[in-house]
PDB file of C-alpha atoms and ligand atoms in Angstrom:
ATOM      1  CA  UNK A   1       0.000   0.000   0.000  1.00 79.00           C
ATOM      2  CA  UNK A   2       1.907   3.422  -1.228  1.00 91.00           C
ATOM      3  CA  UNK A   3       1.803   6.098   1.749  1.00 92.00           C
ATOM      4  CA  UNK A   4      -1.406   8.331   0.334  1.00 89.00           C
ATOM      5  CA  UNK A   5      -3.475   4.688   0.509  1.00 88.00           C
ATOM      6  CA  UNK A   6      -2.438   3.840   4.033  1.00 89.00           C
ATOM      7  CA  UNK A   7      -3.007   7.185   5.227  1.00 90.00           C
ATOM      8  CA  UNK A   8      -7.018   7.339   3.614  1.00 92.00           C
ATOM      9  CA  UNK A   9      -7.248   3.507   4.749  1.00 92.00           C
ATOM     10  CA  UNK A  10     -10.371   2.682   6.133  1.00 95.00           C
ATOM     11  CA  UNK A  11      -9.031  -0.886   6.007  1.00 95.00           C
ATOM     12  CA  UNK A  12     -10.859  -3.269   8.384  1.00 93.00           C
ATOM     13  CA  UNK A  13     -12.165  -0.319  10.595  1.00 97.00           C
ATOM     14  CA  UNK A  14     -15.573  -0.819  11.577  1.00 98.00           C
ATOM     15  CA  UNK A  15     -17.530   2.050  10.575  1.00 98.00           C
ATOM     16  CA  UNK A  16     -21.688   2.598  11.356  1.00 98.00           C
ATOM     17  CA  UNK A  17     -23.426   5.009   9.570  1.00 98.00           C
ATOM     18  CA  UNK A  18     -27.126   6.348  10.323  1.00 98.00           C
ATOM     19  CA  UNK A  19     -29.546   6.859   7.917  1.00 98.00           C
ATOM     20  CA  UNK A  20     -27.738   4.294   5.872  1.00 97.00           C
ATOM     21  CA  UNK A  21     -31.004   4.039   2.994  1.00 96.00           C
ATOM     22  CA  UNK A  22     -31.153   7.619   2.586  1.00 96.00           C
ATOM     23  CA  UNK A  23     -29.190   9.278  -0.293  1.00 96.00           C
ATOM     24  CA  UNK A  24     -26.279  10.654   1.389  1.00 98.00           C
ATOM     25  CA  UNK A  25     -26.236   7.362   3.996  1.00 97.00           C
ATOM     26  CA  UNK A  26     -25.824   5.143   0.691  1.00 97.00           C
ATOM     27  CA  UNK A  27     -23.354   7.232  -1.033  1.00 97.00           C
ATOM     28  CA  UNK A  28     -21.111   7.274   2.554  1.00 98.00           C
ATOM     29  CA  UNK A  29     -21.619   3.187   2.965  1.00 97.00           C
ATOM     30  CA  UNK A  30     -20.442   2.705  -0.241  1.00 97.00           C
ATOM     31  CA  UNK A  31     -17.438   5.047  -0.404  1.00 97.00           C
ATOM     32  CA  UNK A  32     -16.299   3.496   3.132  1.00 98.00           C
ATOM     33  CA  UNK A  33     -16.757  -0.195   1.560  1.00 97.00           C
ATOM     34  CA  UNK A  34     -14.271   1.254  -1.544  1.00 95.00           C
ATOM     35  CA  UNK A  35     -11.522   2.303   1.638  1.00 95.00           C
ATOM     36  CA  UNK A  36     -11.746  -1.681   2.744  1.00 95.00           C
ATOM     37  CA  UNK A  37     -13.965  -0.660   6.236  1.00 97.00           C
ATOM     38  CA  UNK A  38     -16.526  -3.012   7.454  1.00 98.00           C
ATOM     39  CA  UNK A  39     -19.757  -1.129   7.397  1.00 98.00           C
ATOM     40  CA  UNK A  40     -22.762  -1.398   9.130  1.00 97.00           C
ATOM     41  CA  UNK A  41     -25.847   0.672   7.873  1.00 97.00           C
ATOM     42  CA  UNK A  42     -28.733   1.557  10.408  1.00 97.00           C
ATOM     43  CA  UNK A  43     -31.726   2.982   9.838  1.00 97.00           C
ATOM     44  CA  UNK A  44     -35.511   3.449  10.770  1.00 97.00           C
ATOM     45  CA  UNK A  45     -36.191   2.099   6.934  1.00 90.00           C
ATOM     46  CA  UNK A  46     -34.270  -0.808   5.650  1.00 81.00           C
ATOM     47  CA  UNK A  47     -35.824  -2.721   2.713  1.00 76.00           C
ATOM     48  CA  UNK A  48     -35.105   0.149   0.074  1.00 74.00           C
ATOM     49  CA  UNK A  49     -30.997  -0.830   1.108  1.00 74.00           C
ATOM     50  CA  UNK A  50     -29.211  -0.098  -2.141  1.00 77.00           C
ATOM     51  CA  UNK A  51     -25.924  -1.132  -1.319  1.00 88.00           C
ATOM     52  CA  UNK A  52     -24.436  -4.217  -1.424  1.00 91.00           C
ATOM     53  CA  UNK A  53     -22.170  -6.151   1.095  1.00 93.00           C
ATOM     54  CA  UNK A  54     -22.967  -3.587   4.478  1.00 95.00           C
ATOM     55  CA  UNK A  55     -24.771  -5.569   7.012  1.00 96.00           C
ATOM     56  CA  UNK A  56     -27.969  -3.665   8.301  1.00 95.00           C
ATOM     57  CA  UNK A  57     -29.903  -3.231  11.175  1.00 96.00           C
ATOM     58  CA  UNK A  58     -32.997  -1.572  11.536  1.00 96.00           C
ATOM     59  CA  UNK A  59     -33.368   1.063  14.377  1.00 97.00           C
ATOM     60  CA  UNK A  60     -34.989   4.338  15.187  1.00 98.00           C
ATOM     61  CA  UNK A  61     -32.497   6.547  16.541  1.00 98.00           C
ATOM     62  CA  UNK A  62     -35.086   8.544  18.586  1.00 98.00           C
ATOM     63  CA  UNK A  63     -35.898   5.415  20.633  1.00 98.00           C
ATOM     64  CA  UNK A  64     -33.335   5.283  23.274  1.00 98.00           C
ATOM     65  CA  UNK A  65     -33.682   1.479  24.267  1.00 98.00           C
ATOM     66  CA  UNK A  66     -33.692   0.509  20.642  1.00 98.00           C
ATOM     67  CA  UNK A  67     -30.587   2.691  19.898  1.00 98.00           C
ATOM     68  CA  UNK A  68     -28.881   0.162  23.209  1.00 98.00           C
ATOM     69  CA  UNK A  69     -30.101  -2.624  22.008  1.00 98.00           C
ATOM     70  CA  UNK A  70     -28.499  -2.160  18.194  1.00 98.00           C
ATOM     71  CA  UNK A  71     -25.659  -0.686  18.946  1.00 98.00           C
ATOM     72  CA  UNK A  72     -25.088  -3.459  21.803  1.00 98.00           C
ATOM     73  CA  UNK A  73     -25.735  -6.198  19.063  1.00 98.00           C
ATOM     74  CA  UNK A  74     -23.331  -4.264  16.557  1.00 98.00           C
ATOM     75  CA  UNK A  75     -20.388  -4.248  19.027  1.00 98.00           C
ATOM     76  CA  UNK A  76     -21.145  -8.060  20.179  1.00 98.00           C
ATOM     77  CA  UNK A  77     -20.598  -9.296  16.918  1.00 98.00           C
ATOM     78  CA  UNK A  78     -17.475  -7.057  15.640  1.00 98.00           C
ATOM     79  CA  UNK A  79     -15.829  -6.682  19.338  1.00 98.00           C
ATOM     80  CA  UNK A  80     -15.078  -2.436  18.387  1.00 98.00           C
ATOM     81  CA  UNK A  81     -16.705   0.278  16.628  1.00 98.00           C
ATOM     82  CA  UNK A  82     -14.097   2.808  15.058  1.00 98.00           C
ATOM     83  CA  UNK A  83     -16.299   5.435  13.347  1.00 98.00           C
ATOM     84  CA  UNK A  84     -19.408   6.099  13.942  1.00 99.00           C
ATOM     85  CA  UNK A  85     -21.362   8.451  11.078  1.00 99.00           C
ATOM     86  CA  UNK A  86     -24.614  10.439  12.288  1.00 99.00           C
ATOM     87  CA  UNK A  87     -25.795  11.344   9.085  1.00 98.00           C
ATOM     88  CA  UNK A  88     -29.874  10.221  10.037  1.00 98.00           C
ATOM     89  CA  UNK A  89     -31.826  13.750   9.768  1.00 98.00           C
ATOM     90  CA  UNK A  90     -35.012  14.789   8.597  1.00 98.00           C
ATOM     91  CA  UNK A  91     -36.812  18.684   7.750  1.00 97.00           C
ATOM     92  CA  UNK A  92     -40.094  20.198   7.458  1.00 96.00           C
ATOM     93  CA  UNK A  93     -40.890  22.562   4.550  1.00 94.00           C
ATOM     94  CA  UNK A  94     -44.401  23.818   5.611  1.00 92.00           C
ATOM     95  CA  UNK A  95     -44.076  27.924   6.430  1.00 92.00           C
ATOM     96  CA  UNK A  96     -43.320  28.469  10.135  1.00 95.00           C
ATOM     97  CA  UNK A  97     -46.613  30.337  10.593  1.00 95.00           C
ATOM     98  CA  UNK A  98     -48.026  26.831   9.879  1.00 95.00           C
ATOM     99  CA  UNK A  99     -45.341  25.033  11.901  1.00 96.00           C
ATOM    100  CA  UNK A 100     -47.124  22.351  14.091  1.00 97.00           C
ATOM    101  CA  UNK A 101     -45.428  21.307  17.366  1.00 98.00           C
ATOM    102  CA  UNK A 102     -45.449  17.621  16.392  1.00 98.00           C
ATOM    103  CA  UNK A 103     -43.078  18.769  13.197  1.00 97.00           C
ATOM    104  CA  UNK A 104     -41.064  20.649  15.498  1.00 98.00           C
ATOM    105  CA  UNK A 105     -40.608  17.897  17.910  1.00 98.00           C
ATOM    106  CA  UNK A 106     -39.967  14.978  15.208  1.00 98.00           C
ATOM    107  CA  UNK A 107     -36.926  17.349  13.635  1.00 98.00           C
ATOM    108  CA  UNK A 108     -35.638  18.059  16.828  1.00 98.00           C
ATOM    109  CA  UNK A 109     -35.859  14.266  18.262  1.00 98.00           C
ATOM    110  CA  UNK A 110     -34.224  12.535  14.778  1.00 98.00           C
ATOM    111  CA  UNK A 111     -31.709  15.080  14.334  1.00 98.00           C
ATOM    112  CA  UNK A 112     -30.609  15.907  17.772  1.00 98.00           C
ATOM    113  CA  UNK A 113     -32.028  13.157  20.547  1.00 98.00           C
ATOM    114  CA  UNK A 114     -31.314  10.721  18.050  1.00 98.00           C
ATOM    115  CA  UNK A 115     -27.789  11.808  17.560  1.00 99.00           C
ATOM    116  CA  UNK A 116     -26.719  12.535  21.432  1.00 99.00           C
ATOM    117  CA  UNK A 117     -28.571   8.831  21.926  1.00 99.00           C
ATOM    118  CA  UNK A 118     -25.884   7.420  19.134  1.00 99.00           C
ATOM    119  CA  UNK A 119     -23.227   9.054  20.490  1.00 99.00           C
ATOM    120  CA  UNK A 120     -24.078   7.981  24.234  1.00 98.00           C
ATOM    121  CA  UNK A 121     -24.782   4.482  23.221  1.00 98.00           C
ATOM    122  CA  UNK A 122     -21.412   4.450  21.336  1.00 98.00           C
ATOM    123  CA  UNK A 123     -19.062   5.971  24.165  1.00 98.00           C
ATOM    124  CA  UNK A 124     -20.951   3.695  26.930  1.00 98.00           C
ATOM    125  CA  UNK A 125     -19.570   0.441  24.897  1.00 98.00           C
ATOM    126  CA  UNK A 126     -16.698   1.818  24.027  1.00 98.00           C
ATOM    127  CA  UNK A 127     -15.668   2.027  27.348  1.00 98.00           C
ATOM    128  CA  UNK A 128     -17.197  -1.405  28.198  1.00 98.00           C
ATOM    129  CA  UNK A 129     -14.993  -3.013  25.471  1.00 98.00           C
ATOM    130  CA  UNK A 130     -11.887  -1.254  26.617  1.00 98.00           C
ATOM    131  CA  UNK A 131     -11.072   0.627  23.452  1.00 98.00           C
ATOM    132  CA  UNK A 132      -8.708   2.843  22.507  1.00 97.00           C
ATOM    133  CA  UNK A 133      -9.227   4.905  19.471  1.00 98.00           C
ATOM    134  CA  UNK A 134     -12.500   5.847  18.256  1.00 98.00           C
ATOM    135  CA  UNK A 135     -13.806   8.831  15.654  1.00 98.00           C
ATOM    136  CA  UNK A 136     -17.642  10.201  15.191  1.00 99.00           C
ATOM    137  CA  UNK A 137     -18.522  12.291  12.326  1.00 99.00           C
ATOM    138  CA  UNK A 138     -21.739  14.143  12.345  1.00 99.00           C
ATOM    139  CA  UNK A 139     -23.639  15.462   9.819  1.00 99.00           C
ATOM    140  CA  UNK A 140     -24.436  18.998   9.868  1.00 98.00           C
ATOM    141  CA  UNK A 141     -25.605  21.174   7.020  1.00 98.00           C
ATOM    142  CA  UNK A 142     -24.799  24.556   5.343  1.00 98.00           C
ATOM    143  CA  UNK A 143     -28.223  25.492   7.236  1.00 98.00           C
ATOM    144  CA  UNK A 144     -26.246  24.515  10.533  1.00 98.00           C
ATOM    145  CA  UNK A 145     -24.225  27.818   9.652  1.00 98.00           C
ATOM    146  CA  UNK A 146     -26.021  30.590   7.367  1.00 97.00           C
ATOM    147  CA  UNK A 147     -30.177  30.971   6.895  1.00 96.00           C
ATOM    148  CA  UNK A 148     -31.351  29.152   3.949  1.00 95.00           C
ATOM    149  CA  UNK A 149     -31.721  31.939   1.520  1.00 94.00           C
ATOM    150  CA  UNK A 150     -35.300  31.976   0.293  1.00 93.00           C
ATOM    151  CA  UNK A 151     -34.627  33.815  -2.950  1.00 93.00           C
ATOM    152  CA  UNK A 152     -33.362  30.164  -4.409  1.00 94.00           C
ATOM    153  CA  UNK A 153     -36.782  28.615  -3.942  1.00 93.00           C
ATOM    154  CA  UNK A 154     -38.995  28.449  -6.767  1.00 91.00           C
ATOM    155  CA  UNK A 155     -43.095  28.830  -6.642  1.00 89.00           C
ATOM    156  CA  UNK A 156     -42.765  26.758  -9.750  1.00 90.00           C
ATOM    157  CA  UNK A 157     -40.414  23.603  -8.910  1.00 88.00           C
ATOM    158  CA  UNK A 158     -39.149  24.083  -5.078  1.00 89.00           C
ATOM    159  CA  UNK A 159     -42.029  26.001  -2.978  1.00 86.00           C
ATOM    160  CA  UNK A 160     -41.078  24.656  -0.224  1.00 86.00           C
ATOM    161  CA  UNK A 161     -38.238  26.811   2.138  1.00 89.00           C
ATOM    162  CA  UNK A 162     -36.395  25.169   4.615  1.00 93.00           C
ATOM    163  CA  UNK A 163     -37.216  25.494   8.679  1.00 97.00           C
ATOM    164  CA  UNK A 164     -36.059  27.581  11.631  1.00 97.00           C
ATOM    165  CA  UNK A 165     -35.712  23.981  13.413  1.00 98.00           C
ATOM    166  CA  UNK A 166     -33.858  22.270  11.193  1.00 98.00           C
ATOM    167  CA  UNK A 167     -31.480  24.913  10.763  1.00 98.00           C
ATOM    168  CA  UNK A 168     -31.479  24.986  14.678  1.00 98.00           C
ATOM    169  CA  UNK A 169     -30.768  21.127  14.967  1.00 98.00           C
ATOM    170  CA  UNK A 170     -27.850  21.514  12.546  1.00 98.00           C
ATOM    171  CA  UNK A 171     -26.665  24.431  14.127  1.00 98.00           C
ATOM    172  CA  UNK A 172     -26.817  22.203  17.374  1.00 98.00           C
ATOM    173  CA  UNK A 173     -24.932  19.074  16.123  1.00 98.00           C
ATOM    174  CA  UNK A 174     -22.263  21.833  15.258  1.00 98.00           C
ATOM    175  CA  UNK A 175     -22.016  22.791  18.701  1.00 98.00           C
ATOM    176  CA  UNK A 176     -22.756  19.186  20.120  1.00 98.00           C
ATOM    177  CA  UNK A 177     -19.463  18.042  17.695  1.00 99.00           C
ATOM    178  CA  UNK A 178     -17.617  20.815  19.676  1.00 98.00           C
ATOM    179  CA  UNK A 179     -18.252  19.449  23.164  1.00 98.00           C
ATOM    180  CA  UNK A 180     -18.022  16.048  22.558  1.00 99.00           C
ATOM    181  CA  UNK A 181     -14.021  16.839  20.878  1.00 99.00           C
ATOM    182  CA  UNK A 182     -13.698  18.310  24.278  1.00 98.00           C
ATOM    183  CA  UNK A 183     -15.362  15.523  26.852  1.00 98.00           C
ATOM    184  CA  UNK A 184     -14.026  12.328  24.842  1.00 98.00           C
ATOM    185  CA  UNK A 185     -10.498  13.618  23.664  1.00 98.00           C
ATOM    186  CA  UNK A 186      -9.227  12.054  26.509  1.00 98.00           C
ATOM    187  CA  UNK A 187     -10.296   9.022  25.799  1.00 98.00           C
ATOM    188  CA  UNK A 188      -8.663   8.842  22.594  1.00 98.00           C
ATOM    189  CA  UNK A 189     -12.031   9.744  20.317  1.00 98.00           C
ATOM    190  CA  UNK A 190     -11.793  12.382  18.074  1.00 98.00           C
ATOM    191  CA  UNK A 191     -15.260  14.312  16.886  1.00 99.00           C
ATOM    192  CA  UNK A 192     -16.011  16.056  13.825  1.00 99.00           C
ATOM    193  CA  UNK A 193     -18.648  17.445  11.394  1.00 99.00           C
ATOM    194  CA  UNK A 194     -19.479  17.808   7.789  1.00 99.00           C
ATOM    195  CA  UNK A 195     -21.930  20.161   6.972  1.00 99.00           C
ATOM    196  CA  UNK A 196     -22.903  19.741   3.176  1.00 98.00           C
ATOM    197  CA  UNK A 197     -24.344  22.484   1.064  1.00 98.00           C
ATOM    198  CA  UNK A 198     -27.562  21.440  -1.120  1.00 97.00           C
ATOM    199  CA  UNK A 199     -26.576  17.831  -2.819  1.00 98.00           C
ATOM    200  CA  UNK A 200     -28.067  17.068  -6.184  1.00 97.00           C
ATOM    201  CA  UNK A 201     -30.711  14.087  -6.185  1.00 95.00           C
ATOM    202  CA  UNK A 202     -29.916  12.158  -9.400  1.00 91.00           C
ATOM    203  CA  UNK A 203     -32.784   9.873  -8.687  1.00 90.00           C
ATOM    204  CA  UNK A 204     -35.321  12.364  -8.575  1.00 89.00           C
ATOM    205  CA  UNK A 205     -33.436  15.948  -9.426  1.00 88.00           C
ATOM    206  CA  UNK A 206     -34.617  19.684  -8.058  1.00 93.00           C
ATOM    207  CA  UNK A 207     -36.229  21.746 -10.338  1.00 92.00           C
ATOM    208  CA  UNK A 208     -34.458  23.265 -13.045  1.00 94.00           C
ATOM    209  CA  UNK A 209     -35.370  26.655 -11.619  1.00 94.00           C
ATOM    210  CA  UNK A 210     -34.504  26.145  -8.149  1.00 95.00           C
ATOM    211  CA  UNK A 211     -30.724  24.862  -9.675  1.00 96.00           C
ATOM    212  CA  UNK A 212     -30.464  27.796 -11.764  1.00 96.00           C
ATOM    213  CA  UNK A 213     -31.134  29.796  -8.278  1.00 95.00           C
ATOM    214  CA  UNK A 214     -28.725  27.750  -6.395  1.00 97.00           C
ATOM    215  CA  UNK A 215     -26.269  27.953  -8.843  1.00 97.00           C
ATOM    216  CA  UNK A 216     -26.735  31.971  -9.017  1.00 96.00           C
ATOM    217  CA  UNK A 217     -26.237  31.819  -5.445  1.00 96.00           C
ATOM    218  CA  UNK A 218     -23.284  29.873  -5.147  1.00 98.00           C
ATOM    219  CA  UNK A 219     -19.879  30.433  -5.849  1.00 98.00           C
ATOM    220  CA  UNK A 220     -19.005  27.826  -7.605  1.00 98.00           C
ATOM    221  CA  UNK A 221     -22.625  28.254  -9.553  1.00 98.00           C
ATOM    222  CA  UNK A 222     -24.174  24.210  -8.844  1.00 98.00           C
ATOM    223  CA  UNK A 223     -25.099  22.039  -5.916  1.00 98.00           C
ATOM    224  CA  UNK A 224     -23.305  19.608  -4.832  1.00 98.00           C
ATOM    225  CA  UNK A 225     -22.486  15.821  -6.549  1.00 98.00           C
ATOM    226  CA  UNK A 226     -23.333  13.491  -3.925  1.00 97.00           C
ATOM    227  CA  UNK A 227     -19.796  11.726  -4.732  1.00 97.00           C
ATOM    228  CA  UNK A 228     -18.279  15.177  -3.845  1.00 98.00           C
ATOM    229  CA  UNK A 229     -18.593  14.464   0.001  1.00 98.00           C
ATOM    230  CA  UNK A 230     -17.649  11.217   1.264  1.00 98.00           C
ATOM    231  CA  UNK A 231     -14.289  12.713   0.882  1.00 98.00           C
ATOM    232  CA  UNK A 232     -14.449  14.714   3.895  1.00 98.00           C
ATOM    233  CA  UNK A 233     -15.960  11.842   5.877  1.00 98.00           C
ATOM    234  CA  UNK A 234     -13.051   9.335   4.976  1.00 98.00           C
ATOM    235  CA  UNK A 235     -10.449  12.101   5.581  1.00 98.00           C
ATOM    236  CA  UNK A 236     -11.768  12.830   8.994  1.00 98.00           C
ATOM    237  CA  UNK A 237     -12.316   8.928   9.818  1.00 98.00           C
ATOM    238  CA  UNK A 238      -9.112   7.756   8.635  1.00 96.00           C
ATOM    239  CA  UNK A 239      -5.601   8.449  10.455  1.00 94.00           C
ATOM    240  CA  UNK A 240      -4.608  11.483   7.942  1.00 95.00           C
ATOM    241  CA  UNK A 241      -7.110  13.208  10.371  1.00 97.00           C
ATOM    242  CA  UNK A 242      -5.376  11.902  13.718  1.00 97.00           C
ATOM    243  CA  UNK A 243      -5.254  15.446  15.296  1.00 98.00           C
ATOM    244  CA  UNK A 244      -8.262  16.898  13.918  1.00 98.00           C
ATOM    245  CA  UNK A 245     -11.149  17.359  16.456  1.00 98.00           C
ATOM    246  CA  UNK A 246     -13.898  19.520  16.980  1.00 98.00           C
ATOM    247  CA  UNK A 247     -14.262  20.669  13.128  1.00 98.00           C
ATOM    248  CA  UNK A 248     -16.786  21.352  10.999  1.00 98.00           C
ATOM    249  CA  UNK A 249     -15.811  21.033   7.411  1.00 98.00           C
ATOM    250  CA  UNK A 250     -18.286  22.714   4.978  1.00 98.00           C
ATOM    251  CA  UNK A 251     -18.491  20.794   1.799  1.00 98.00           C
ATOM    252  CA  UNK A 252     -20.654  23.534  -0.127  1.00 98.00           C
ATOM    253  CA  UNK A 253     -18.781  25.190  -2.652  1.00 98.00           C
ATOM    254  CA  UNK A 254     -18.275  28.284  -0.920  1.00 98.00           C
ATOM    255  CA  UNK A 255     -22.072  28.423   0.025  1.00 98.00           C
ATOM    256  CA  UNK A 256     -21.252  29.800   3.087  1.00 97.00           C
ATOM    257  CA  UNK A 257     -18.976  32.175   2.203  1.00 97.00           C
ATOM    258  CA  UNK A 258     -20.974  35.221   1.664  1.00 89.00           C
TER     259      UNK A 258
HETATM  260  N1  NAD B   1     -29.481  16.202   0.738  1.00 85.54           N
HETATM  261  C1  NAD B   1     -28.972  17.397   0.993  1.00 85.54           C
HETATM  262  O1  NAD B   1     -28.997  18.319   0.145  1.00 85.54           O
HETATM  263  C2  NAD B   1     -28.332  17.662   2.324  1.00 85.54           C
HETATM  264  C3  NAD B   1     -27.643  18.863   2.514  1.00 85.54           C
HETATM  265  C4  NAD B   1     -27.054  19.114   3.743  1.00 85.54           C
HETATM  266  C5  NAD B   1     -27.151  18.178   4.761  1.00 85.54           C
HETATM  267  N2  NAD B   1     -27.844  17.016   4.541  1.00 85.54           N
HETATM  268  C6  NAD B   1     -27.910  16.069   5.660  1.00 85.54           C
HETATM  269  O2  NAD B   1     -27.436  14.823   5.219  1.00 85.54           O
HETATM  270  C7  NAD B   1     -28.068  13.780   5.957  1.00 85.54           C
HETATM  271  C8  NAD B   1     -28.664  12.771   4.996  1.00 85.54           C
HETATM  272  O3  NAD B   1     -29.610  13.450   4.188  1.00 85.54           O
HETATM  273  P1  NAD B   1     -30.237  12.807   2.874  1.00 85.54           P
HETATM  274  O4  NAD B   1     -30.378  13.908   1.896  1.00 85.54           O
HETATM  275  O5  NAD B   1     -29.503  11.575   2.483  1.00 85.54           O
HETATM  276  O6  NAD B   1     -31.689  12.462   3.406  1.00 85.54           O
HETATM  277  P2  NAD B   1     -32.602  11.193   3.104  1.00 85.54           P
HETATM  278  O7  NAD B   1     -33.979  11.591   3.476  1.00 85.54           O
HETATM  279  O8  NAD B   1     -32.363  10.685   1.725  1.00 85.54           O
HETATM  280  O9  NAD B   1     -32.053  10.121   4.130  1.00 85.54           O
HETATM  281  C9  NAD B   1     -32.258  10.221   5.510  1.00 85.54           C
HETATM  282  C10 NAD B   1     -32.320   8.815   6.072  1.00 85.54           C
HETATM  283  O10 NAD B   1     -32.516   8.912   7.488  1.00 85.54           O
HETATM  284  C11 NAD B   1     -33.436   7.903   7.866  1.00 85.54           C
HETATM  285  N3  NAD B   1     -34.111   8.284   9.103  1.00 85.54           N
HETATM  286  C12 NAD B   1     -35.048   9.239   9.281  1.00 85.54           C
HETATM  287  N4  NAD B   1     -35.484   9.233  10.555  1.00 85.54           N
HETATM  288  C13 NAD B   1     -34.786   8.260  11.202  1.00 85.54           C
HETATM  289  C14 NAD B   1     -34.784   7.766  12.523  1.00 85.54           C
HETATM  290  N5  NAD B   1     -35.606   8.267  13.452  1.00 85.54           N
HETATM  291  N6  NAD B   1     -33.945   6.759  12.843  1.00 85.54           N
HETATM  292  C15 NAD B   1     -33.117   6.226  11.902  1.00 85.54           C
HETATM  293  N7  NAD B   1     -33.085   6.639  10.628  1.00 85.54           N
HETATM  294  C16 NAD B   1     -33.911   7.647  10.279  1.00 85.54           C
HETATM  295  C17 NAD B   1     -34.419   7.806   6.708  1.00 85.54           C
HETATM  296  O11 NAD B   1     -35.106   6.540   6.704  1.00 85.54           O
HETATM  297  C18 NAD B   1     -33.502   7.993   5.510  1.00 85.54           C
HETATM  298  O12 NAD B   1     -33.022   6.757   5.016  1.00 85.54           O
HETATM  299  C19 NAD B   1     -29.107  14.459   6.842  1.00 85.54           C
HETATM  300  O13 NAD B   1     -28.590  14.633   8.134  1.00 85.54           O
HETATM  301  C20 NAD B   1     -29.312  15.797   6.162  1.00 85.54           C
HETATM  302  O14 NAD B   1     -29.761  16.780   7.051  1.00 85.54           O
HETATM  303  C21 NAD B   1     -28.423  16.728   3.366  1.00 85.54           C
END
């Protein structure tokens, strides 16, 4: 293996990533089966799984017991965890004058509870099992950092504007990433975040109008491939990121910049 390789290896790390049937989940399990990790995919939906050879378990990250349970099962069959991947998240488009509490509540228990409930489940066997390196990447968003900016939406193709609480949540796993690089760093487990700008669904695109907006808006004019950010994640699980914590790279092409 030449040096770049061994320093991007994911080889034989065992890596869990939430929200595995979603599109970004599917794109990260199968980039991390292409570094040579072991991956397990988890989510609350698992018969539309797309990719092959990641072993899957279902669970619903906002049910504490259930998270236990899984991620107890997960570590009794591979002995260690070494990344963990919150990418499981959710929105609501409807205008907040309209915003019910039950909305509010679900974005808020997926994308944060759900998270922190990972995160807890993951550090409580990790210290069970005696281990001694670990790395959890979260997924935050571009909304994590800057308001969505409703000029981009569309009353033709894209009428629906982002939320307050999602932005909120992201903004929160930011700041969650932070604290957790502080409480586990002794423990030898490193915590990051990627916060992607708006990814391109090639299975069912955005509106052409709503791209042309985005692409107006952003500096480097288009959304995001989804193959353009796995990169981050690997770089951040892998050792060329052994003295990286508490970061939040923004994958957005400069989204974020003005
Ligand atoms: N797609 C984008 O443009 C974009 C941009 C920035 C950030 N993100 C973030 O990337 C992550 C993935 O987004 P995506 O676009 O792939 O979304 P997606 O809707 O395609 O996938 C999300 C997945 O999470 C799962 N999920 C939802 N609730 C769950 C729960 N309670 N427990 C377990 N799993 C649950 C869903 O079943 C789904 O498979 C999210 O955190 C999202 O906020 C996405």
């Amino acid at each position: 293996m030449s040096y770049l390789e061994n320093l991007f290896s994911c080889k034989d790390k065992v890596v869990v990533v939430t929200g595995a049937v979603g599109q970004l989940g599917a794109v990260l399990c199968d980039a991390f089966l292409r570094a040579g990790a072991k991956v397990v995919g988890v989510d609350q939906e698992v018969s539309q799984n797309k990719v092959e050879g990641i072993d899957h378990y279902k669970l619903d990250n906002t049910d504490k017991k259930q998270v236990m349970k899984v991620f107890g099962d997960i570590m009794a069959k591979y002995k260690k965890i070494d990344v963990l991947v919150n990418n499981a998240g959710v929105s609501t488009f409807a205008p907040f004058e309209e915003r019910t509490e039950e909305d509010f509540d679900w974005v808020m228990d997926v994308n944060l509870k759900g998270t922190f409930f990972c995160i807890q489940a993951y550090v409580n066997l990790y210290d069970e099992y005696k281990l001694k390196a670990g790395s959890i990447i979260n997924i935050g968003s571009i909304f994590g950092v800057v308001s969505p900016d409703f000029r981009v939406y569309t009353d033709t193709d894209c009428p629906r504007k982002n939320s307050e609480i999602y932005g909120a949540t992201k903004a929160g796993i930011i700041q969650m990433t932070k604290y957790f690089a502080v409480h586990l760093a002794d423990r030898g487990i490193r915590v990051n975040a990627v916060s992607p700008g708006g990814i391109l669904n090639p299975e069912n695109p955005q509106g052409r109008d709503f791209q042309k907006n985005y692409g107006f808006r952003c500096p480097m004019k288009r959304m995001a491939k989804e193959q353009e950010i796995p990169g981050a994640v690997i770089y951040l699980a892998s050792d060329c990121a052994s003295y990286t914590t508490g970061q939040n790279i923004m994958v957005d092409g400069g989204f974020s910049c003005w």
